[in-house]
mmCIF file of N, CA and C in Angstrom:
data_model
loop_
_atom_site.group_PDB
_atom_site.id
_atom_site.type_symbol
_atom_site.label_atom_id
_atom_site.label_comp_id
_atom_site.label_asym_id
_atom_site.label_seq_id
_atom_site.Cartn_x
_atom_site.Cartn_y
_atom_site.Cartn_z
ATOM 1 N N UNK A 1 102.735 88.290 76.536
ATOM 2 C CA UNK A 1 102.670 86.988 77.129
ATOM 3 C C UNK A 1 101.390 86.897 77.953
ATOM 4 N N UNK A 2 100.608 85.847 77.764
ATOM 5 C CA UNK A 2 99.360 85.650 78.491
ATOM 6 C C UNK A 2 99.648 85.242 79.927
ATOM 7 N N UNK A 3 98.878 85.803 80.844
ATOM 8 C CA UNK A 3 98.973 85.464 82.254
ATOM 9 C C UNK A 3 97.578 85.236 82.786
ATOM 10 N N UNK A 4 97.456 84.428 83.831
ATOM 11 C CA UNK A 4 96.183 84.293 84.525
ATOM 12 C C UNK A 4 96.044 85.478 85.461
ATOM 13 N N UNK A 5 94.936 86.199 85.348
ATOM 14 C CA UNK A 5 94.707 87.396 86.144
ATOM 15 C C UNK A 5 93.356 87.320 86.816
ATOM 16 N N UNK A 6 93.172 88.088 87.876
ATOM 17 C CA UNK A 6 91.868 88.231 88.496
ATOM 18 C C UNK A 6 91.724 89.653 88.990
ATOM 19 N N UNK A 7 90.500 90.054 89.331
ATOM 20 C CA UNK A 7 90.277 91.389 89.857
ATOM 21 C C UNK A 7 89.300 91.323 91.008
ATOM 22 N N UNK A 8 89.334 92.350 91.832
ATOM 23 C CA UNK A 8 88.393 92.508 92.928
ATOM 24 C C UNK A 8 87.793 93.892 92.787
ATOM 25 N N UNK A 9 86.477 94.004 92.915
ATOM 26 C CA UNK A 9 85.842 95.306 92.793
ATOM 27 C C UNK A 9 84.408 95.271 93.246
ATOM 28 N N UNK A 10 83.789 96.441 93.275
ATOM 29 C CA UNK A 10 82.404 96.585 93.701
ATOM 30 C C UNK A 10 81.603 97.080 92.507
ATOM 31 N N UNK A 11 80.575 96.331 92.105
ATOM 32 C CA UNK A 11 79.783 96.690 90.924
ATOM 33 C C UNK A 11 78.721 97.712 91.284
ATOM 34 N N UNK A 12 79.009 99.012 91.078
ATOM 35 C CA UNK A 12 78.030 100.048 91.400
ATOM 36 C C UNK A 12 77.919 101.146 90.341
ATOM 37 N N UNK A 13 78.916 101.317 89.491
ATOM 38 C CA UNK A 13 78.917 102.456 88.576
ATOM 39 C C UNK A 13 78.619 102.021 87.147
ATOM 40 N N UNK A 14 77.987 102.898 86.393
ATOM 41 C CA UNK A 14 77.686 102.623 84.992
ATOM 42 C C UNK A 14 78.161 103.789 84.146
ATOM 43 N N UNK A 15 78.213 103.569 82.833
ATOM 44 C CA UNK A 15 78.557 104.635 81.908
ATOM 45 C C UNK A 15 80.030 105.019 81.916
ATOM 46 N N UNK A 16 80.911 104.078 82.132
ATOM 47 C CA UNK A 16 82.329 104.380 82.169
ATOM 48 C C UNK A 16 82.849 104.689 80.771
ATOM 49 N N UNK A 17 83.776 105.608 80.689
ATOM 50 C CA UNK A 17 84.390 105.967 79.414
ATOM 51 C C UNK A 17 85.868 105.610 79.453
ATOM 52 N N UNK A 18 86.395 105.236 78.309
ATOM 53 C CA UNK A 18 87.803 104.861 78.224
ATOM 54 C C UNK A 18 88.528 105.773 77.259
ATOM 55 N N UNK A 19 89.696 106.210 77.643
ATOM 56 C CA UNK A 19 90.543 106.985 76.745
ATOM 57 C C UNK A 19 91.743 106.145 76.285
ATOM 58 N N UNK A 20 92.495 105.600 77.211
ATOM 59 C CA UNK A 20 93.657 104.775 76.894
ATOM 60 C C UNK A 20 93.706 103.608 77.862
ATOM 61 N N UNK A 21 94.321 102.501 77.449
ATOM 62 C CA UNK A 21 94.465 101.398 78.386
ATOM 63 C C UNK A 21 94.788 100.089 77.707
ATOM 64 N N UNK A 22 94.824 99.031 78.514
ATOM 65 C CA UNK A 22 95.090 97.682 78.051
ATOM 66 C C UNK A 22 93.771 96.964 77.834
ATOM 67 N N UNK A 23 93.629 96.210 76.752
ATOM 68 C CA UNK A 23 92.433 95.398 76.540
ATOM 69 C C UNK A 23 92.653 94.081 77.269
ATOM 70 N N UNK A 24 91.678 93.700 78.109
ATOM 71 C CA UNK A 24 91.787 92.468 78.888
ATOM 72 C C UNK A 24 90.552 91.612 78.661
ATOM 73 N N UNK A 25 90.690 90.305 78.844
ATOM 74 C CA UNK A 25 89.542 89.413 78.677
ATOM 75 C C UNK A 25 89.073 88.831 80.010
ATOM 76 N N UNK A 26 89.565 89.372 81.110
ATOM 77 C CA UNK A 26 89.096 88.957 82.432
ATOM 78 C C UNK A 26 87.653 89.431 82.580
ATOM 79 N N UNK A 27 86.713 88.552 82.968
ATOM 80 C CA UNK A 27 85.325 88.992 83.138
ATOM 81 C C UNK A 27 85.216 90.051 84.234
ATOM 82 N N UNK A 28 84.549 91.168 83.926
ATOM 83 C CA UNK A 28 84.308 92.201 84.927
ATOM 84 C C UNK A 28 82.851 92.622 84.870
ATOM 85 N N UNK A 29 82.431 93.351 85.866
ATOM 86 C CA UNK A 29 81.079 93.890 85.942
ATOM 87 C C UNK A 29 81.171 95.405 85.906
ATOM 88 N N UNK A 30 80.123 96.081 85.370
ATOM 89 C CA UNK A 30 80.128 97.542 85.445
ATOM 90 C C UNK A 30 80.271 97.957 86.910
ATOM 91 N N UNK A 31 81.168 98.870 87.166
ATOM 92 C CA UNK A 31 81.414 99.303 88.533
ATOM 93 C C UNK A 31 82.698 98.759 89.112
ATOM 94 N N UNK A 32 83.358 97.842 88.401
ATOM 95 C CA UNK A 32 84.645 97.334 88.881
ATOM 96 C C UNK A 32 85.769 98.343 88.647
ATOM 97 N N UNK A 33 85.435 99.491 88.088
ATOM 98 C CA UNK A 33 86.435 100.512 87.819
ATOM 99 C C UNK A 33 87.213 100.846 89.086
ATOM 100 N N UNK A 34 88.519 100.890 88.953
ATOM 101 C CA UNK A 34 89.377 101.183 90.094
ATOM 102 C C UNK A 34 89.865 99.949 90.817
ATOM 103 N N UNK A 35 89.298 98.793 90.488
ATOM 104 C CA UNK A 35 89.722 97.556 91.140
ATOM 105 C C UNK A 35 91.049 97.075 90.595
ATOM 106 N N UNK A 36 91.835 96.379 91.426
ATOM 107 C CA UNK A 36 93.133 95.898 90.961
ATOM 108 C C UNK A 36 93.006 94.686 90.049
ATOM 109 N N UNK A 37 93.830 94.636 89.037
ATOM 110 C CA UNK A 37 93.979 93.472 88.170
ATOM 111 C C UNK A 37 95.261 92.794 88.636
ATOM 112 N N UNK A 38 95.141 91.575 89.167
ATOM 113 C CA UNK A 38 96.230 90.939 89.897
ATOM 114 C C UNK A 38 96.646 89.636 89.226
ATOM 115 N N UNK A 39 97.957 89.398 89.132
ATOM 116 C CA UNK A 39 98.425 88.127 88.576
ATOM 117 C C UNK A 39 98.512 87.077 89.685
ATOM 118 N N UNK A 40 98.881 85.858 89.331
ATOM 119 C CA UNK A 40 98.882 84.776 90.315
ATOM 120 C C UNK A 40 99.958 84.924 91.376
ATOM 121 N N UNK A 41 100.918 85.797 91.163
ATOM 122 C CA UNK A 41 101.932 86.066 92.182
ATOM 123 C C UNK A 41 101.444 87.105 93.181
ATOM 124 N N UNK A 42 100.264 87.705 92.908
ATOM 125 C CA UNK A 42 99.730 88.727 93.801
ATOM 126 C C UNK A 42 100.162 90.132 93.446
ATOM 127 N N UNK A 43 100.804 90.314 92.297
ATOM 128 C CA UNK A 43 101.242 91.639 91.860
ATOM 129 C C UNK A 43 100.097 92.360 91.162
ATOM 130 N N UNK A 44 99.912 93.637 91.469
ATOM 131 C CA UNK A 44 98.926 94.444 90.752
ATOM 132 C C UNK A 44 99.539 94.802 89.406
ATOM 133 N N UNK A 45 98.955 94.272 88.335
ATOM 134 C CA UNK A 45 99.476 94.514 86.991
ATOM 135 C C UNK A 45 98.600 95.485 86.212
ATOM 136 N N UNK A 46 97.451 95.841 86.773
ATOM 137 C CA UNK A 46 96.558 96.778 86.119
ATOM 138 C C UNK A 46 95.514 97.303 87.077
ATOM 139 N N UNK A 47 94.840 98.367 86.643
ATOM 140 C CA UNK A 47 93.708 98.933 87.366
ATOM 141 C C UNK A 47 92.550 98.947 86.382
ATOM 142 N N UNK A 48 91.466 98.269 86.725
ATOM 143 C CA UNK A 48 90.318 98.140 85.825
ATOM 144 C C UNK A 48 89.692 99.508 85.588
ATOM 145 N N UNK A 49 89.397 99.807 84.310
ATOM 146 C CA UNK A 49 88.809 101.098 83.974
ATOM 147 C C UNK A 49 87.448 101.008 83.304
ATOM 148 N N UNK A 50 87.166 99.965 82.515
ATOM 149 C CA UNK A 50 85.904 99.951 81.772
ATOM 150 C C UNK A 50 85.597 98.577 81.197
ATOM 151 N N UNK A 51 84.330 98.406 80.832
ATOM 152 C CA UNK A 51 83.881 97.230 80.096
ATOM 153 C C UNK A 51 83.157 97.727 78.844
ATOM 154 N N UNK A 52 83.054 96.901 77.827
ATOM 155 C CA UNK A 52 82.404 97.301 76.576
ATOM 156 C C UNK A 52 80.934 97.621 76.816
ATOM 157 N N UNK A 53 80.449 98.668 76.193
ATOM 158 C CA UNK A 53 79.037 99.044 76.258
ATOM 159 C C UNK A 53 78.268 98.093 75.342
ATOM 160 N N UNK A 54 77.480 97.202 75.932
ATOM 161 C CA UNK A 54 76.837 96.116 75.191
ATOM 162 C C UNK A 54 75.935 96.638 74.075
ATOM 163 N N UNK A 55 75.031 97.571 74.388
ATOM 164 C CA UNK A 55 74.088 98.059 73.369
ATOM 165 C C UNK A 55 74.807 98.730 72.207
ATOM 166 N N UNK A 56 75.750 99.613 72.514
ATOM 167 C CA UNK A 56 76.480 100.314 71.463
ATOM 168 C C UNK A 56 77.319 99.347 70.635
ATOM 169 N N UNK A 57 77.931 98.375 71.302
ATOM 170 C CA UNK A 57 78.733 97.367 70.612
ATOM 171 C C UNK A 57 77.853 96.568 69.654
ATOM 172 N N UNK A 58 76.676 96.161 70.129
ATOM 173 C CA UNK A 58 75.758 95.377 69.299
ATOM 174 C C UNK A 58 75.273 96.192 68.097
ATOM 175 N N UNK A 59 74.912 97.452 68.330
ATOM 176 C CA UNK A 59 74.460 98.314 67.232
ATOM 177 C C UNK A 59 75.551 98.481 66.176
ATOM 178 N N UNK A 60 76.791 98.585 66.611
ATOM 179 C CA UNK A 60 77.897 98.818 65.684
ATOM 180 C C UNK A 60 78.356 97.559 64.960
ATOM 181 N N UNK A 61 78.252 96.386 65.623
ATOM 182 C CA UNK A 61 78.839 95.176 65.046
ATOM 183 C C UNK A 61 77.840 94.064 64.755
ATOM 184 N N UNK A 62 76.655 94.123 65.373
ATOM 185 C CA UNK A 62 75.683 93.054 65.206
ATOM 186 C C UNK A 62 75.972 91.836 66.063
ATOM 187 N N UNK A 63 76.954 91.933 66.938
ATOM 188 C CA UNK A 63 77.256 90.827 67.855
ATOM 189 C C UNK A 63 77.456 91.374 69.267
ATOM 190 N N UNK A 64 77.340 90.469 70.238
ATOM 191 C CA UNK A 64 77.510 90.868 71.632
ATOM 192 C C UNK A 64 78.977 90.739 72.040
ATOM 193 N N UNK A 65 79.494 91.713 72.785
ATOM 194 C CA UNK A 65 80.878 91.607 73.244
ATOM 195 C C UNK A 65 81.007 90.540 74.325
ATOM 196 N N UNK A 66 82.098 89.817 74.310
ATOM 197 C CA UNK A 66 82.369 88.806 75.334
ATOM 198 C C UNK A 66 83.726 89.095 75.957
ATOM 199 N N UNK A 67 83.695 89.494 77.207
ATOM 200 C CA UNK A 67 84.923 89.791 77.946
ATOM 201 C C UNK A 67 85.820 90.786 77.218
ATOM 202 N N UNK A 68 85.231 91.888 76.755
ATOM 203 C CA UNK A 68 85.987 92.980 76.155
ATOM 204 C C UNK A 68 86.035 94.082 77.206
ATOM 205 N N UNK A 69 87.180 94.197 77.864
ATOM 206 C CA UNK A 69 87.323 95.098 78.999
ATOM 207 C C UNK A 69 88.668 95.805 78.923
ATOM 208 N N UNK A 70 88.829 96.853 79.732
ATOM 209 C CA UNK A 70 90.045 97.641 79.693
ATOM 210 C C UNK A 70 90.601 97.895 81.085
ATOM 211 N N UNK A 71 91.916 98.084 81.131
ATOM 212 C CA UNK A 71 92.620 98.437 82.364
ATOM 213 C C UNK A 71 93.802 99.330 81.992
ATOM 214 N N UNK A 72 94.277 100.077 82.968
ATOM 215 C CA UNK A 72 95.520 100.837 82.796
ATOM 216 C C UNK A 72 96.616 100.100 83.547
ATOM 217 N N UNK A 73 97.854 100.434 83.272
ATOM 218 C CA UNK A 73 98.991 99.761 83.905
ATOM 219 C C UNK A 73 98.925 99.876 85.427
ATOM 220 N N UNK A 74 99.270 98.794 86.097
ATOM 221 C CA UNK A 74 99.277 98.778 87.554
ATOM 222 C C UNK A 74 100.274 99.750 88.154
ATOM 223 N N UNK A 75 101.317 100.088 87.404
ATOM 224 C CA UNK A 75 102.321 101.034 87.905
ATOM 225 C C UNK A 75 101.707 102.398 88.202
ATOM 226 N N UNK A 76 100.554 102.708 87.595
ATOM 227 C CA UNK A 76 99.903 103.987 87.871
ATOM 228 C C UNK A 76 99.445 104.087 89.318
ATOM 229 N N UNK A 77 99.236 102.964 89.985
ATOM 230 C CA UNK A 77 98.826 102.989 91.393
ATOM 231 C C UNK A 77 99.882 103.677 92.248
ATOM 232 N N UNK A 78 101.155 103.499 91.914
ATOM 233 C CA UNK A 78 102.212 104.138 92.705
ATOM 234 C C UNK A 78 102.199 105.653 92.532
ATOM 235 N N UNK A 79 101.647 106.145 91.421
ATOM 236 C CA UNK A 79 101.516 107.585 91.226
ATOM 237 C C UNK A 79 100.355 108.141 92.042
ATOM 238 N N UNK A 80 99.338 107.313 92.258
ATOM 239 C CA UNK A 80 98.146 107.746 92.982
ATOM 240 C C UNK A 80 98.365 107.706 94.489
ATOM 241 N N UNK A 81 98.958 106.635 94.980
ATOM 242 C CA UNK A 81 99.112 106.432 96.419
ATOM 243 C C UNK A 81 100.544 106.054 96.801
ATOM 244 N N UNK A 82 101.540 106.843 96.437
ATOM 245 C CA UNK A 82 102.909 106.410 96.701
ATOM 246 C C UNK A 82 103.234 106.243 98.181
ATOM 247 N N UNK A 83 102.697 107.081 99.047
ATOM 248 C CA UNK A 83 103.037 106.993 100.466
ATOM 249 C C UNK A 83 102.295 105.869 101.174
ATOM 250 N N UNK A 84 101.259 105.328 100.551
ATOM 251 C CA UNK A 84 100.465 104.279 101.176
ATOM 252 C C UNK A 84 100.941 102.876 100.805
ATOM 253 N N UNK A 85 101.757 102.764 99.786
ATOM 254 C CA UNK A 85 102.161 101.447 99.309
ATOM 255 C C UNK A 85 103.267 100.882 100.187
ATOM 256 N N UNK A 86 103.063 99.659 100.638
ATOM 257 C CA UNK A 86 104.039 98.991 101.492
ATOM 258 C C UNK A 86 104.430 97.665 100.863
ATOM 259 N N UNK A 87 105.666 97.316 101.039
ATOM 260 C CA UNK A 87 106.111 95.992 100.603
ATOM 261 C C UNK A 87 106.140 95.113 101.837
ATOM 262 N N UNK A 88 105.511 93.987 101.734
ATOM 263 C CA UNK A 88 105.475 93.080 102.865
ATOM 264 C C UNK A 88 105.542 91.649 102.390
ATOM 265 N N UNK A 89 105.578 90.758 103.328
ATOM 266 C CA UNK A 89 105.597 89.350 102.970
ATOM 267 C C UNK A 89 104.220 88.928 102.489
ATOM 268 N N UNK A 90 104.214 88.058 101.527
ATOM 269 C CA UNK A 90 102.963 87.504 101.024
ATOM 270 C C UNK A 90 103.238 86.091 100.546
ATOM 271 N N UNK A 91 102.202 85.325 100.545
ATOM 272 C CA UNK A 91 102.332 83.978 100.011
ATOM 273 C C UNK A 91 101.674 83.967 98.647
ATOM 274 N N UNK A 92 102.244 83.263 97.703
ATOM 275 C CA UNK A 92 101.682 83.234 96.357
ATOM 276 C C UNK A 92 100.727 82.070 96.161
ATOM 277 N N UNK A 93 100.485 81.291 97.216
ATOM 278 C CA UNK A 93 99.565 80.172 97.057
ATOM 279 C C UNK A 93 98.111 80.629 97.018
ATOM 280 N N UNK A 94 97.811 81.823 97.496
ATOM 281 C CA UNK A 94 96.442 82.327 97.474
ATOM 282 C C UNK A 94 96.448 83.841 97.269
ATOM 283 N N UNK A 95 96.643 84.296 96.015
ATOM 284 C CA UNK A 95 96.721 85.735 95.775
ATOM 285 C C UNK A 95 95.422 86.474 96.072
ATOM 286 N N UNK A 96 94.262 85.813 95.955
ATOM 287 C CA UNK A 96 92.997 86.481 96.278
ATOM 288 C C UNK A 96 92.975 86.828 97.764
ATOM 289 N N UNK A 97 93.330 85.874 98.596
ATOM 290 C CA UNK A 97 93.357 86.108 100.042
ATOM 291 C C UNK A 97 94.344 87.221 100.392
ATOM 292 N N UNK A 98 95.488 87.244 99.730
ATOM 293 C CA UNK A 98 96.494 88.264 100.005
ATOM 294 C C UNK A 98 96.066 89.645 99.531
ATOM 295 N N UNK A 99 95.251 89.715 98.492
ATOM 296 C CA UNK A 99 94.874 90.988 97.887
ATOM 297 C C UNK A 99 93.613 91.580 98.486
ATOM 298 N N UNK A 100 92.649 90.756 98.881
ATOM 299 C CA UNK A 100 91.331 91.278 99.263
ATOM 300 C C UNK A 100 91.374 92.243 100.441
ATOM 301 N N UNK A 101 92.366 92.144 101.299
ATOM 302 C CA UNK A 101 92.465 93.060 102.432
ATOM 303 C C UNK A 101 92.998 94.433 102.018
ATOM 304 N N UNK A 102 93.451 94.549 100.788
ATOM 305 C CA UNK A 102 93.978 95.815 100.287
ATOM 306 C C UNK A 102 92.972 96.574 99.439
ATOM 307 N N UNK A 103 91.788 96.008 99.220
ATOM 308 C CA UNK A 103 90.775 96.634 98.378
ATOM 309 C C UNK A 103 89.694 97.227 99.269
ATOM 310 N N UNK A 104 89.411 98.514 99.068
ATOM 311 C CA UNK A 104 88.387 99.188 99.865
ATOM 312 C C UNK A 104 87.423 99.917 98.945
ATOM 313 N N UNK A 105 86.214 100.135 99.430
ATOM 314 C CA UNK A 105 85.195 100.874 98.690
ATOM 315 C C UNK A 105 85.368 102.360 98.968
ATOM 316 N N UNK A 106 85.441 103.158 97.917
ATOM 317 C CA UNK A 106 85.532 104.611 98.045
ATOM 318 C C UNK A 106 84.387 105.205 97.252
ATOM 319 N N UNK A 107 83.589 106.037 97.891
ATOM 320 C CA UNK A 107 82.460 106.678 97.218
ATOM 321 C C UNK A 107 82.726 108.169 97.110
ATOM 322 N N UNK A 108 82.662 108.690 95.894
ATOM 323 C CA UNK A 108 82.850 110.120 95.659
ATOM 324 C C UNK A 108 81.494 110.750 95.391
ATOM 325 N N UNK A 109 81.215 111.834 96.058
ATOM 326 C CA UNK A 109 79.926 112.534 95.865
ATOM 327 C C UNK A 109 80.148 113.912 95.304
#
């Protein structure tokens, strides 16, 4: 079933690789990896993992990819941060406002 989704992320990383996941058509930028994919109710339904490699896609198909992106199930977030997840009140009239305070930049060196 199609749903309206959005994501929040920081565009800084390139060369992402995908092994398994959901194909999504939400526009993303390289570096959005790890950002939440959120439905209009404010539920995290996925975690963004990758976008199509434009040059390789073009070489293989002769056309440019348009919104060919991937995410893993949002339920995986509970495996990563189970003790940090809290259920609280939220309003569904503005899921971006409700979600943006839960997204942070993490840099691994």
